[in-house]
Short mmCIF file of C-alpha atoms and ligand atoms in Angstrom, two decimals:
data_model
loop_
_atom_site.label_atom_id
_atom_site.label_comp_id
_atom_site.label_asym_id
_atom_site.label_seq_id
_atom_site.Cartn_x
_atom_site.Cartn_y
_atom_site.Cartn_z
CA MET A 48 26.61 -11.21 -9.41
CA LYS A 49 23.88 -9.86 -11.61
CA ILE A 50 21.13 -8.00 -9.67
CA MET A 51 17.71 -6.95 -10.76
CA VAL A 52 15.76 -4.27 -8.82
CA ILE A 53 12.04 -3.85 -9.62
CA GLY A 54 10.82 -0.30 -9.11
CA GLY A 55 11.71 3.21 -10.13
CA GLY A 56 11.43 5.78 -7.38
CA GLY A 57 13.67 7.43 -4.74
CA ARG A 58 13.45 4.29 -2.61
CA GLU A 59 14.89 2.18 -5.38
CA ASP A 60 17.63 4.69 -6.04
CA ALA A 61 18.55 4.42 -2.36
CA ILE A 62 18.54 0.60 -2.45
CA ILE A 63 20.62 0.52 -5.62
CA LYS A 64 23.21 3.06 -4.23
CA LYS A 65 23.50 0.99 -1.05
CA ILE A 66 23.86 -2.46 -2.73
CA SER A 67 26.39 -0.95 -5.12
CA GLU A 68 28.82 -1.01 -2.16
CA ASN A 69 29.03 -4.77 -2.53
CA LYS A 70 32.21 -5.81 -4.44
CA ASN A 71 30.65 -8.95 -5.93
CA ILE A 72 28.15 -7.12 -8.06
CA GLU A 73 29.03 -7.00 -11.75
CA LYS A 74 25.75 -5.51 -13.01
CA ILE A 75 22.53 -4.00 -11.73
CA TYR A 76 19.36 -3.71 -13.73
CA ALA A 77 16.45 -1.45 -12.72
CA LEU A 78 12.95 -2.18 -14.01
CA PRO A 79 12.03 0.48 -14.98
CA GLY A 80 14.47 2.63 -12.91
CA ASN A 81 14.52 6.35 -13.57
CA GLY A 82 16.79 9.05 -15.06
CA GLY A 83 18.81 9.36 -11.93
CA ILE A 84 19.36 5.69 -11.36
CA MET A 85 21.17 5.33 -14.63
CA GLY A 86 24.53 6.03 -12.95
CA GLU A 87 24.65 2.80 -10.98
CA ALA A 88 22.25 0.59 -12.91
CA THR A 89 21.05 -0.06 -16.45
CA CYS A 90 17.42 0.95 -16.73
CA VAL A 91 15.20 -1.50 -18.60
CA ASP A 92 11.88 -0.41 -20.08
CA ILE A 93 9.76 -2.93 -18.15
CA GLY A 94 7.18 -1.48 -15.71
CA ALA A 95 7.25 -2.56 -12.08
CA GLU A 96 3.93 -4.32 -12.57
CA GLU A 97 4.84 -6.15 -15.71
CA ILE A 98 5.90 -9.13 -13.67
CA TYR A 99 5.88 -11.74 -16.49
CA LYS A 100 8.05 -9.53 -18.61
CA ALA A 101 10.39 -9.10 -15.62
CA ARG A 102 10.56 -12.89 -15.15
CA ASP A 103 11.41 -13.45 -18.81
CA PHE A 104 14.10 -10.78 -18.69
CA ALA A 105 15.52 -12.21 -15.45
CA VAL A 106 15.73 -15.76 -16.96
CA LYS A 107 17.31 -14.43 -20.23
CA GLU A 108 19.91 -12.33 -18.41
CA LYS A 109 20.62 -15.07 -15.82
CA ILE A 110 19.91 -12.74 -12.90
CA ASP A 111 21.44 -14.07 -9.65
CA PHE A 112 19.27 -12.12 -7.24
CA ALA A 113 16.15 -9.92 -7.61
CA ILE A 114 14.87 -7.23 -5.24
CA VAL A 115 11.16 -6.52 -5.51
CA ALA A 116 10.65 -3.05 -3.88
CA PRO A 117 7.19 -1.71 -4.52
CA ASP A 118 3.87 -2.89 -2.96
CA ASP A 119 1.94 -3.58 -6.24
CA PRO A 120 4.24 -6.24 -7.76
CA LEU A 121 4.56 -7.84 -4.30
CA ALA A 122 0.80 -8.01 -3.93
CA MET A 123 0.50 -9.43 -7.45
CA GLY A 124 2.84 -12.32 -6.52
CA ALA A 125 6.08 -11.19 -8.27
CA VAL A 126 8.27 -13.08 -5.79
CA ASP A 127 6.29 -16.31 -6.28
CA ILE A 128 6.54 -16.00 -10.07
CA LEU A 129 10.28 -15.21 -10.08
CA GLU A 130 11.16 -17.83 -7.58
CA GLU A 131 9.16 -20.42 -9.58
CA ALA A 132 11.32 -19.58 -12.54
CA GLY A 133 14.49 -20.10 -10.49
CA ILE A 134 15.24 -16.48 -9.69
CA LYS A 135 16.20 -15.87 -6.07
CA CYS A 136 14.35 -12.96 -4.60
CA PHE A 137 14.23 -10.50 -1.65
CA GLY A 138 10.63 -9.81 -0.69
CA PRO A 139 7.60 -11.59 0.72
CA ASP A 140 5.52 -13.97 -1.34
CA LYS A 141 1.98 -13.08 -2.33
CA SER A 142 0.32 -14.61 0.76
CA ALA A 143 2.61 -12.77 3.19
CA ALA A 144 2.36 -9.49 1.19
CA GLU A 145 -1.34 -9.51 1.97
CA ILE A 146 -0.33 -8.00 5.34
CA GLU A 147 -0.24 -4.72 3.34
CA SER A 148 -2.51 -5.40 0.43
CA SER A 149 -5.51 -6.25 2.58
CA LYS A 150 -6.24 -3.95 5.60
CA VAL A 151 -9.01 -6.30 6.55
CA PHE A 152 -6.57 -9.24 6.72
CA ALA A 153 -4.08 -7.15 8.72
CA LYS A 154 -6.71 -5.97 11.22
CA ASN A 155 -8.14 -9.42 11.72
CA LEU A 156 -4.61 -10.80 12.25
CA MET A 157 -3.92 -8.20 14.92
CA LYS A 158 -7.21 -8.88 16.64
CA LYS A 159 -6.74 -12.72 16.56
CA TYR A 160 -3.22 -12.46 18.03
CA ASN A 161 -3.74 -9.55 20.50
CA ILE A 162 -1.39 -7.19 18.68
CA PRO A 163 -2.24 -3.57 19.82
CA THR A 164 -4.01 -1.54 17.15
CA ALA A 165 -7.05 0.79 16.82
CA GLU A 166 -10.53 -0.70 17.44
CA TYR A 167 -12.32 -1.26 14.17
CA GLU A 168 -15.29 -2.73 12.27
CA VAL A 169 -15.22 -4.14 8.75
CA PHE A 170 -18.05 -3.46 6.25
CA SER A 171 -18.73 -4.97 2.80
CA GLU A 172 -22.24 -3.39 2.47
CA ILE A 173 -22.55 0.33 2.10
CA ASP A 174 -25.88 0.57 4.03
CA SER A 175 -24.51 -1.05 7.18
CA ALA A 176 -21.32 1.17 6.99
CA MET A 177 -23.58 4.24 6.74
CA GLU A 178 -25.65 3.20 9.72
CA TYR A 179 -22.55 2.66 11.74
CA VAL A 180 -20.99 6.07 11.12
CA LYS A 181 -24.28 7.81 12.02
CA THR A 182 -23.66 6.93 15.65
CA CYS A 183 -19.95 6.14 16.05
CA LYS A 184 -17.45 8.35 17.88
CA ILE A 185 -15.98 11.21 15.75
CA PRO A 186 -13.19 11.70 14.44
CA ILE A 187 -13.28 8.31 12.66
CA VAL A 188 -10.92 6.81 10.17
CA ILE A 189 -12.16 5.20 6.94
CA LYS A 190 -9.80 2.88 5.09
CA ALA A 191 -10.25 1.07 1.75
CA ASP A 192 -9.24 -2.60 2.17
CA GLY A 193 -6.88 -2.85 -0.73
CA LEU A 194 -3.91 -0.86 -2.17
CA ALA A 195 -4.72 2.71 -3.23
CA LYS A 196 -1.35 4.29 -3.92
CA GLY A 197 -1.27 5.56 -0.34
CA LYS A 198 -4.51 7.47 -0.72
CA GLY A 199 -7.09 5.06 0.65
CA VAL A 200 -7.14 6.40 4.20
CA ILE A 201 -9.60 9.16 5.11
CA ILE A 202 -9.62 10.83 8.50
CA ALA A 203 -13.12 12.14 8.90
CA MET A 204 -13.27 15.03 11.37
CA ASP A 205 -17.05 15.15 11.18
CA ARG A 206 -19.99 12.77 10.27
CA ASP A 207 -20.61 14.33 6.90
CA SER A 208 -17.01 13.71 5.74
CA ALA A 209 -17.30 10.09 6.99
CA ILE A 210 -20.46 9.54 4.93
CA SER A 211 -18.93 11.13 1.80
CA ALA A 212 -15.75 9.02 2.28
CA ILE A 213 -17.85 5.85 2.36
CA LYS A 214 -19.73 6.87 -0.67
CA GLU A 215 -16.61 7.73 -2.60
CA ILE A 216 -14.96 4.40 -1.74
CA MET A 217 -17.93 1.98 -1.86
CA GLN A 218 -20.33 3.62 -4.34
CA ASP A 219 -18.20 5.70 -6.67
CA LYS A 220 -15.40 3.14 -6.50
CA LYS A 221 -12.76 5.81 -6.24
CA PHE A 222 -10.09 3.13 -5.56
CA GLY A 223 -11.71 0.44 -7.73
CA ASP A 224 -12.02 -3.02 -6.24
CA SER A 225 -9.77 -1.89 -3.34
CA GLY A 226 -12.89 -0.37 -1.92
CA ASN A 227 -15.09 -3.52 -2.02
CA GLU A 228 -14.59 -3.63 1.69
CA ILE A 229 -13.67 -0.96 4.15
CA VAL A 230 -12.24 -0.81 7.62
CA VAL A 231 -13.80 1.86 9.85
CA GLU A 232 -11.40 2.56 12.66
CA GLU A 233 -10.97 4.38 15.89
CA PHE A 234 -9.01 7.69 15.60
CA LEU A 235 -5.73 7.44 17.51
CA GLU A 236 -3.50 10.25 18.66
CA GLY A 237 0.21 10.53 19.36
CA PRO A 238 3.49 10.78 17.55
CA GLU A 239 4.02 8.47 14.55
CA VAL A 240 7.08 6.27 14.15
CA SER A 241 8.06 4.15 11.14
CA VAL A 242 10.16 1.05 11.90
CA LEU A 243 11.36 -0.99 8.94
CA SER A 244 12.65 -4.39 9.89
CA PHE A 245 14.48 -7.30 8.19
CA THR A 246 12.96 -10.65 8.88
CA ASP A 247 13.54 -14.16 7.60
CA GLY A 248 10.45 -15.45 9.42
CA LYS A 249 12.40 -16.68 12.41
CA THR A 250 14.52 -13.65 13.45
CA ILE A 251 13.39 -10.03 13.25
CA VAL A 252 15.86 -7.20 13.27
CA PRO A 253 14.40 -3.75 13.47
CA MET A 254 16.28 -1.07 11.54
CA ILE A 255 16.87 2.43 12.84
CA SER A 256 13.54 4.22 13.51
CA SER A 257 12.35 7.14 11.34
CA MET A 258 9.64 9.76 11.03
CA ASP A 259 7.83 10.38 7.78
CA HIS A 260 6.13 13.70 6.99
CA LYS A 261 3.06 12.66 4.98
CA ARG A 262 1.18 15.95 4.58
CA ALA A 263 1.96 18.29 1.66
CA ASN A 264 2.42 21.51 3.60
CA ASP A 265 4.33 22.88 6.59
CA GLY A 266 2.83 22.27 9.98
CA ASP A 267 1.44 18.88 8.77
CA LYS A 268 -1.32 20.66 6.86
CA GLY A 269 -2.78 19.92 3.36
CA PRO A 270 -3.45 16.63 1.67
CA ASN A 271 -1.61 13.38 2.35
CA THR A 272 1.22 12.60 -0.08
CA GLY A 273 3.59 9.70 -0.55
CA GLY A 274 5.89 11.44 1.99
CA MET A 275 7.55 14.88 1.77
CA GLY A 276 10.55 14.15 3.96
CA CYS A 277 11.85 12.00 6.76
CA ILE A 278 14.35 11.98 9.60
CA ALA A 279 16.14 9.10 11.45
CA PRO A 280 16.36 8.19 14.23
CA ASN A 281 12.93 9.14 15.53
CA PRO A 282 13.35 10.69 19.04
CA PHE A 283 9.86 9.58 20.13
CA TYR A 284 11.09 5.97 19.73
CA THR A 285 12.81 5.64 23.07
CA GLU A 286 14.58 2.49 24.24
CA GLU A 287 11.62 1.70 26.46
CA ILE A 288 9.19 2.04 23.54
CA ALA A 289 11.44 -0.01 21.30
CA LYS A 290 11.45 -2.86 23.82
CA ARG A 291 7.66 -2.78 24.13
CA CYS A 292 7.34 -2.70 20.31
CA LEU A 293 9.59 -5.72 19.94
CA ASP A 294 7.78 -7.77 22.64
CA GLU A 295 4.18 -6.63 21.98
CA ILE A 296 4.20 -6.00 18.23
CA PHE A 297 7.16 -7.11 16.15
CA VAL A 298 7.74 -10.68 17.46
CA PRO A 299 3.96 -11.42 17.82
CA THR A 300 3.50 -10.33 14.21
CA ILE A 301 6.14 -12.66 12.91
CA ASP A 302 4.73 -15.52 15.04
CA ALA A 303 1.22 -14.74 13.86
CA MET A 304 2.21 -14.84 10.24
CA ASN A 305 3.99 -18.22 10.76
CA LYS A 306 0.92 -19.61 12.53
CA GLU A 307 -1.25 -18.50 9.55
CA GLY A 308 1.12 -20.33 7.18
CA ARG A 309 2.23 -17.04 5.64
CA THR A 310 5.88 -16.81 6.81
CA PHE A 311 7.10 -13.27 6.02
CA LYS A 312 10.51 -12.90 4.56
CA GLY A 313 11.81 -9.48 3.47
CA CYS A 314 11.35 -5.97 4.86
CA LEU A 315 8.33 -5.67 7.19
CA TYR A 316 7.40 -2.07 7.81
CA PHE A 317 5.57 -1.14 11.06
CA GLY A 318 3.70 2.15 10.95
CA LEU A 319 3.22 2.88 14.58
CA MET A 320 1.50 5.47 16.73
CA ILE A 321 2.77 6.04 20.33
CA THR A 322 -0.52 6.59 22.10
CA GLU A 323 -1.14 7.20 25.84
CA ASP A 324 -1.96 3.50 26.04
CA GLY A 325 1.36 2.52 24.48
CA PRO A 326 2.45 1.76 20.90
CA LYS A 327 -0.18 0.67 18.44
CA VAL A 328 0.00 -0.44 14.80
CA ILE A 329 -1.46 2.03 12.31
CA GLU A 330 -0.44 0.01 9.26
CA TYR A 331 1.85 -2.72 8.01
CA ASN A 332 3.75 -2.39 4.75
CA CYS A 333 5.27 -5.41 3.13
CA ARG A 334 8.30 -3.40 1.78
CA PHE A 335 10.73 -0.57 2.41
CA GLY A 336 9.03 2.77 2.82
CA ASP A 337 9.58 5.81 0.71
CA PRO A 338 11.08 8.21 1.88
CA GLU A 339 12.01 6.23 4.97
CA THR A 340 14.54 4.20 2.97
CA GLN A 341 16.35 7.37 1.93
CA VAL A 342 17.21 8.04 5.59
CA VAL A 343 17.57 4.53 6.91
CA LEU A 344 19.85 2.97 4.34
CA PRO A 345 22.54 5.70 4.42
CA LEU A 346 22.91 4.96 8.14
CA LEU A 347 23.21 1.20 7.55
CA GLU A 348 26.92 0.22 8.04
CA SER A 349 26.54 -3.42 6.98
CA ASP A 350 26.37 -4.90 3.53
CA LEU A 351 22.74 -4.58 2.36
CA LEU A 352 22.94 -7.27 -0.34
CA GLU A 353 24.45 -9.75 2.11
CA ILE A 354 21.63 -9.08 4.55
CA MET A 355 19.01 -9.58 1.81
CA ILE A 356 20.58 -12.89 0.75
CA ALA A 357 20.73 -13.96 4.42
CA VAL A 358 17.01 -13.11 4.76
CA ARG A 359 16.03 -15.31 1.84
CA GLU A 360 18.19 -18.13 3.03
CA GLY A 361 16.87 -17.94 6.59
CA ARG A 362 20.28 -16.90 7.98
CA LEU A 363 19.39 -13.56 9.45
CA SER A 364 21.08 -12.74 12.74
CA GLU A 365 21.35 -9.53 14.70
CA ASP A 366 25.14 -9.49 14.13
CA ILE A 367 24.96 -8.88 10.43
CA VAL A 368 22.91 -5.71 10.75
CA LYS A 369 24.78 -2.65 12.09
CA PHE A 370 23.58 0.96 12.10
CA SER A 371 25.61 4.07 12.61
CA LYS A 372 24.89 6.34 15.57
CA LYS A 373 24.48 9.33 13.26
CA SER A 374 21.28 11.06 12.16
CA ALA A 375 19.84 11.66 8.69
CA CYS A 376 17.29 14.04 7.21
CA CYS A 377 15.73 13.79 3.77
CA VAL A 378 13.85 16.68 2.19
CA VAL A 379 11.71 15.78 -0.76
CA MET A 380 11.65 18.26 -3.67
CA ALA A 381 8.36 17.94 -5.57
CA SER A 382 6.64 19.42 -8.60
CA GLY A 383 4.50 22.35 -7.39
CA GLY A 384 0.85 21.20 -7.04
CA TYR A 385 1.65 17.62 -6.01
CA PRO A 386 -0.21 15.48 -4.91
CA ASN A 387 -2.85 17.12 -7.13
CA GLU A 388 -2.20 18.38 -10.65
CA TYR A 389 1.36 19.34 -11.46
CA GLU A 390 3.47 20.13 -14.50
CA LYS A 391 6.48 18.15 -15.69
CA GLY A 392 9.23 18.43 -18.22
CA TYR A 393 11.44 20.99 -16.52
CA GLU A 394 15.25 20.71 -16.39
CA ILE A 395 16.69 19.86 -12.98
CA LYS A 396 19.88 21.72 -12.05
CA ILE A 397 22.07 20.25 -9.34
CA GLY A 398 24.98 22.36 -7.96
CA LYS A 399 27.84 21.20 -5.79
CA ILE A 400 26.42 19.13 -2.92
CA SER A 401 28.45 18.68 0.25
CA ASP A 402 30.06 15.31 0.96
CA ASN A 403 27.70 14.35 3.73
CA SER A 404 24.70 14.62 1.37
CA ILE A 405 23.19 12.36 -1.24
CA VAL A 406 20.65 13.18 -3.95
CA TYR A 407 18.07 10.39 -4.64
CA ILE A 408 16.23 10.78 -7.85
CA ALA A 409 12.53 9.75 -8.06
CA GLY A 410 10.40 11.36 -10.76
CA ALA A 411 12.91 12.25 -13.43
CA LYS A 412 14.01 11.11 -16.82
CA ARG A 413 17.02 11.71 -18.96
CA LYS A 414 16.86 13.73 -22.17
CA ASP A 415 20.05 14.61 -24.12
CA ASP A 416 22.12 14.30 -20.98
CA LYS A 417 19.78 16.52 -18.95
CA LEU A 418 17.68 15.44 -16.12
CA ILE A 419 14.03 16.45 -16.69
CA THR A 420 11.18 16.37 -14.11
CA ASN A 421 8.78 13.54 -14.75
CA GLY A 422 6.67 12.97 -11.69
CA GLY A 423 5.22 14.45 -8.43
CA ARG A 424 8.01 13.62 -6.04
CA VAL A 425 11.04 14.53 -8.16
CA LEU A 426 13.93 13.83 -5.77
CA GLY A 427 15.03 13.74 -2.18
CA LEU A 428 18.11 15.15 -0.64
CA THR A 429 19.46 13.30 2.38
CA ALA A 430 22.17 14.84 4.70
CA ILE A 431 23.96 12.81 7.39
CA ASP A 432 25.42 14.31 10.49
CA ASP A 433 26.40 13.48 14.06
CA THR A 434 23.34 15.20 15.35
CA LEU A 435 19.79 15.55 14.03
CA GLU A 436 20.06 19.24 14.21
CA GLY A 437 23.14 19.16 11.94
CA ALA A 438 21.44 16.73 9.49
CA VAL A 439 18.40 18.96 9.17
CA SER A 440 20.38 22.14 8.71
CA ASP A 441 22.71 20.51 6.08
CA ALA A 442 19.76 19.05 4.26
CA TYR A 443 18.25 22.54 3.83
CA ASP A 444 21.68 24.16 2.97
CA ASN A 445 22.18 21.61 0.19
CA ILE A 446 18.63 21.47 -1.21
CA GLU A 447 19.04 25.14 -2.11
CA LYS A 448 21.63 24.12 -4.57
CA ILE A 449 19.07 22.17 -6.51
CA SER A 450 16.46 23.83 -8.71
CA PHE A 451 13.84 23.28 -11.36
CA LYS A 452 10.88 25.40 -12.33
CA LYS A 453 7.92 25.16 -9.93
CA ALA A 454 9.91 23.12 -7.41
CA TYR A 455 8.24 22.80 -4.00
CA TYR A 456 9.49 21.44 -0.72
CA ARG A 457 8.46 21.63 2.93
CA LYS A 458 10.57 23.96 5.11
CA ASP A 459 9.83 22.10 8.43
CA ILE A 460 11.08 18.60 7.93
CA GLY A 461 12.42 17.37 11.28
CA SER A 462 11.16 20.38 13.31
CA LYS A 463 8.76 18.28 15.45
CA ALA A 464 11.53 15.77 16.07
CA LEU A 465 14.00 18.47 17.01
CA ILE A 466 11.67 19.91 19.62
CA GLU A 467 11.37 16.39 21.11
CA ALA A 468 15.08 15.71 20.82
CA LEU A 469 16.36 18.94 22.39
P1 AMP B 644 -1.72 4.77 6.17
O1 AMP B 644 -1.83 4.98 4.66
O2 AMP B 644 -2.52 3.61 6.66
O3 AMP B 644 -0.32 4.94 6.70
O4 AMP B 644 -2.49 6.11 6.77
C1 AMP B 644 -2.09 7.33 6.45
C2 AMP B 644 -2.01 8.25 7.62
O5 AMP B 644 -3.29 8.32 8.19
C3 AMP B 644 -1.13 7.63 8.75
O6 AMP B 644 0.19 7.96 8.62
C4 AMP B 644 -1.74 8.35 9.96
O7 AMP B 644 -1.20 9.69 10.03
C5 AMP B 644 -3.14 8.52 9.62
N1 AMP B 644 -3.95 7.42 10.27
C6 AMP B 644 -4.19 6.13 9.79
N2 AMP B 644 -4.92 5.46 10.74
C7 AMP B 644 -5.18 6.33 11.71
C8 AMP B 644 -5.84 6.14 12.91
N3 AMP B 644 -6.48 5.04 13.32
N4 AMP B 644 -5.86 7.22 13.75
C9 AMP B 644 -5.29 8.41 13.47
N5 AMP B 644 -4.62 8.57 12.33
C10 AMP B 644 -4.57 7.54 11.47
N1 LIG B 645 6.27 6.55 3.58
C1 LIG B 645 5.19 5.70 3.72
C2 LIG B 645 5.19 4.53 2.90
O1 LIG B 645 6.14 4.17 2.24
O2 LIG B 645 4.14 3.83 2.80
#
């Protein structure tokens, strides 16, 4: 089989490494891929958002199956366009991808179908939004409606920050048209859990739970990033919570999407908060998370490509998805300064990594056989062990064997989880 993977980050490296275990694959193309992905796949110079070019490439190369990983091409309708050209795909179509690409749609869906989430108001006029935040409860959360590279959520701890957030989004158009509408939402508290799930629109199979670490600095301080590290499983996601999530959130969401005529097929990601009133949805993503994928997929014991094909064909069943009982920890190594200004172009040196560890490359390119930094999040190192404690400690032992100038990583990935687990 010839496979095409759209995307070029650490998540795509993890997807490619996992599907490579399938014996029927003769070739994998990554569009655009990155300098680290080159081992398992042929990188093609077509950007993840150049979906018509991707379609033409897929038709020319007679691609048997395509995996659309990032949010932007999914929101742009990459799956619809590829399928129309006869290319079989893993991923939701444009109408189902709206569960991520429009927060207003997602919130209204949850309200209509009684799926637990934060209380909210939607505004399309700046004046009424301003009036509202003058009297609402503080802290308050302001969210741009559309995609904003993970930066469209502002937690305002006081009224002035809420007002400036609204101005930035609606007046200065910091996130372009994504800020034409905003969601102003109740501030929730509690541990966060990410649950990725496979669904073919009839069956939903949650994967092993995980915990992202979104803030740049130790102690969950500093600006939000794409994710600085991750652990799985998440000890806050107990069996009891998992059962409630399945009954109160996961299955109702699939049913709701069907009722709206937007059957979701692909990976549906639930960003959850375990509040005192029970689990609530913080966000939906219509794709695998990054860096969640880098801890979840190494623990998957089944054939990922077979699951993806079954999802597309509506043949998903619990039995074809098996996870190991082990734990994983991924520490992201970034260019110093990320998520703000950072330098790139430095050589990455990778020493001998232990057998229970994998390096996933994200922001790097190849130059004369050398791997050179080329982005904010440069790589992630995932270690697997029987215990979470072992996985965290091995991840840190191994990441020390990797170096590049101005490298930065958090030193406390997994520490909150370890306190809960012990
Ligand atoms: P999102 O991009 O929607 O995942 O939001 C980014 C982060 O903002 C989340 O991971 C949460 O930590 C935080 N967040 C989003 N919505 C809320 C909320 N209603 N209450 C508290 N924190 C939130
Ligand atoms: N790690 C969060 C995300 O992928 O959106």
